[in-house]
Structure formats: C-alpha cells, structure tokens
Amino acid sequence: SCKFVGKMRSSLTKPLAALVLFFFSQARRGGALQPTSTPPLIDVPVYSLSTRGEGSEPDTMNILTYATPVSVRPARMWAVSLFRGTASHANFARERRGILQLLGPDHLGG
C-alpha cells in the first residue's frame, strides 16, 4: 500500500479514494498509465480572464481551463489558476479583480 494514498484516504471521500487507489494499482500492473506524446482531449469549460494593467503596464487577456466558484455570498468569488511571474498574475494580485467570461462555440475564430 502506498503511504501517500493511505494519508489521502482519511481526508477524501470514499469514491475519490477508490479512484486514486485504482489508478495506483493499475499503474503498478502497467495498466492505466501509459506514456504518450499526444496531449489528452479535455472536456471542461473554457474561460477568458481580462485584467487591467497599471500605468504603462499592459492590460491582459488569458485563456483559463481552471476556474471554479468558491463563494456566492456576500460576493461571488472564484478560484482561478494563473502562472506566477506573468503580467496577468501581477495585475490580478494588485487589483484583486478581473473580468471572467465563459467561452462557448460562438467564440471560436475562423
């Protein structure tokens, strides 16, 4: 048994812990985890995040696939994933706000 999985088991829901154990057991048998050069297809919502630059700093717009609501009251708050050291991260950290837009098929360029 993997020590990491044992520690996780107590803090995760049973279905999620079972899924983690399944992947670890399949990996040991050479099953589920296989090297590939092709990126996996993902089927998740895609967002754009626009942040405001300060002074001569640029305004930014990013494409995000990790954004999830974490609170709705008193104000709606979202957790988003941004790379540190980027203008978007600096703008967002300074302003503590941005414009998050859910993208759809009508936003595809062509």
CSV table of C-alpha atoms in Angstrom, one decimal:
chain,number,residue,atom,x,y,z
A,1,SER,CA,0.0,0.0,0.0
A,2,CYS,CA,1.3,3.5,-0.9
A,3,LYS,CA,1.8,5.7,2.1
A,4,PHE,CA,0.6,8.8,0.2
A,5,VAL,CA,-2.6,7.1,-0.7
A,6,GLY,CA,-3.0,5.9,2.9
A,7,LYS,CA,-2.8,9.5,4.1
A,8,MET,CA,-5.2,10.7,1.4
A,9,ARG,CA,-7.7,8.1,2.2
A,10,SER,CA,-8.7,9.6,5.5
A,11,SER,CA,-9.3,13.1,4.0
A,12,LEU,CA,-11.0,12.1,0.8
A,13,THR,CA,-14.5,10.9,0.1
A,14,LYS,CA,-14.7,7.1,-0.4
A,15,PRO,CA,-15.4,7.2,-4.2
A,16,LEU,CA,-12.4,9.6,-4.8
A,17,ALA,CA,-10.1,7.5,-2.6
A,18,ALA,CA,-11.2,4.4,-4.5
A,19,LEU,CA,-10.4,6.1,-7.9
A,20,VAL,CA,-6.9,7.1,-6.7
A,21,LEU,CA,-6.3,3.5,-5.4
A,22,PHE,CA,-7.5,2.1,-8.8
A,23,PHE,CA,-5.0,4.3,-10.7
A,24,PHE,CA,-2.1,3.4,-8.4
A,25,SER,CA,-2.9,-0.3,-8.6
A,26,GLN,CA,-3.3,-0.2,-12.4
A,27,ALA,CA,0.0,1.7,-12.8
A,28,ARG,CA,1.8,-1.0,-10.8
A,29,ARG,CA,0.5,-3.6,-13.2
A,30,GLY,CA,1.4,-1.4,-16.2
A,31,GLY,CA,-2.3,-0.8,-17.0
A,32,ALA,CA,-3.8,2.7,-16.7
A,33,LEU,CA,-0.7,5.0,-17.1
A,34,GLN,CA,1.0,4.9,-20.4
A,35,PRO,CA,3.5,7.4,-21.9
A,36,THR,CA,2.1,9.4,-24.8
A,37,SER,CA,3.2,12.3,-27.0
A,38,THR,CA,-0.4,13.3,-27.8
A,39,PRO,CA,-2.0,15.7,-25.3
A,40,PRO,CA,-5.3,14.4,-23.8
A,41,LEU,CA,-8.5,15.8,-25.1
A,42,ILE,CA,-10.3,17.7,-22.3
A,43,ASP,CA,-14.0,18.4,-22.0
A,44,VAL,CA,-14.1,21.2,-19.5
A,45,PRO,CA,-15.4,24.8,-19.5
A,46,VAL,CA,-13.0,27.3,-21.1
A,47,TYR,CA,-12.9,30.9,-19.7
A,48,SER,CA,-11.2,34.1,-20.7
A,49,LEU,CA,-9.8,36.4,-17.9
A,50,SER,CA,-9.1,40.0,-18.6
A,51,THR,CA,-7.0,42.1,-16.1
A,52,ARG,CA,-6.2,45.8,-16.1
A,53,GLY,CA,-2.6,47.0,-16.2
A,54,GLU,CA,-1.4,49.9,-14.1
A,55,GLY,CA,0.2,53.0,-15.8
A,56,SER,CA,2.2,51.8,-18.7
A,57,GLU,CA,1.7,48.1,-17.8
A,58,PRO,CA,-0.4,46.2,-20.4
A,59,ASP,CA,-3.9,45.0,-19.9
A,60,THR,CA,-4.0,41.2,-20.4
A,61,MET,CA,-6.4,38.5,-21.5
A,62,ASN,CA,-5.8,34.8,-20.8
A,63,ILE,CA,-7.5,31.6,-21.6
A,64,LEU,CA,-8.2,29.5,-18.5
A,65,THR,CA,-9.4,25.9,-18.1
A,66,TYR,CA,-9.2,26.0,-14.3
A,67,ALA,CA,-11.8,28.3,-12.7
A,68,THR,CA,-14.3,27.3,-10.1
A,69,PRO,CA,-16.7,29.3,-7.9
A,70,VAL,CA,-15.8,29.1,-4.2
A,71,SER,CA,-18.4,31.5,-2.7
A,72,VAL,CA,-21.6,33.2,-3.7
A,73,ARG,CA,-22.3,35.4,-0.7
A,74,PRO,CA,-21.6,38.2,0.2
A,75,ALA,CA,-19.9,38.4,-3.2
A,76,ARG,CA,-19.3,35.8,-5.8
A,77,MET,CA,-15.6,34.6,-5.6
A,78,TRP,CA,-13.8,32.3,-8.0
A,79,ALA,CA,-10.6,30.3,-7.7
A,80,VAL,CA,-8.5,30.7,-10.9
A,81,SER,CA,-5.2,29.3,-12.0
A,82,LEU,CA,-2.6,31.9,-13.2
A,83,PHE,CA,1.2,31.4,-13.7
A,84,ARG,CA,3.3,33.5,-11.3
A,85,GLY,CA,5.7,36.0,-12.9
A,86,THR,CA,3.2,37.0,-15.6
A,87,ALA,CA,1.6,40.4,-16.2
A,88,SER,CA,-1.8,38.7,-15.6
A,89,HIS,CA,-0.8,37.4,-12.2
A,90,ALA,CA,0.7,40.8,-11.2
A,91,ASN,CA,-2.4,42.7,-12.4
A,92,PHE,CA,-4.8,40.3,-10.6
A,93,ALA,CA,-2.7,40.2,-7.4
A,94,ARG,CA,-2.6,44.0,-7.3
A,95,GLU,CA,-6.2,44.8,-8.3
A,96,ARG,CA,-7.9,41.6,-6.8
A,97,ARG,CA,-10.3,41.7,-9.7
A,98,GLY,CA,-10.7,40.9,-13.4
A,99,ILE,CA,-13.4,40.0,-15.9
A,100,LEU,CA,-14.1,36.3,-16.2
A,101,GLN,CA,-16.0,35.2,-19.3
A,102,LEU,CA,-17.3,31.7,-20.1
A,103,LEU,CA,-16.4,30.9,-23.7
A,104,GLY,CA,-18.6,29.0,-26.0
A,105,PRO,CA,-18.7,27.7,-29.6
A,106,ASP,CA,-19.7,31.2,-30.8
A,107,HIS,CA,-16.3,32.5,-29.6
A,108,LEU,CA,-14.3,30.3,-32.0
A,109,GLY,CA,-12.4,32.2,-34.6
A,110,GLY,CA,-12.3,31.1,-38.1
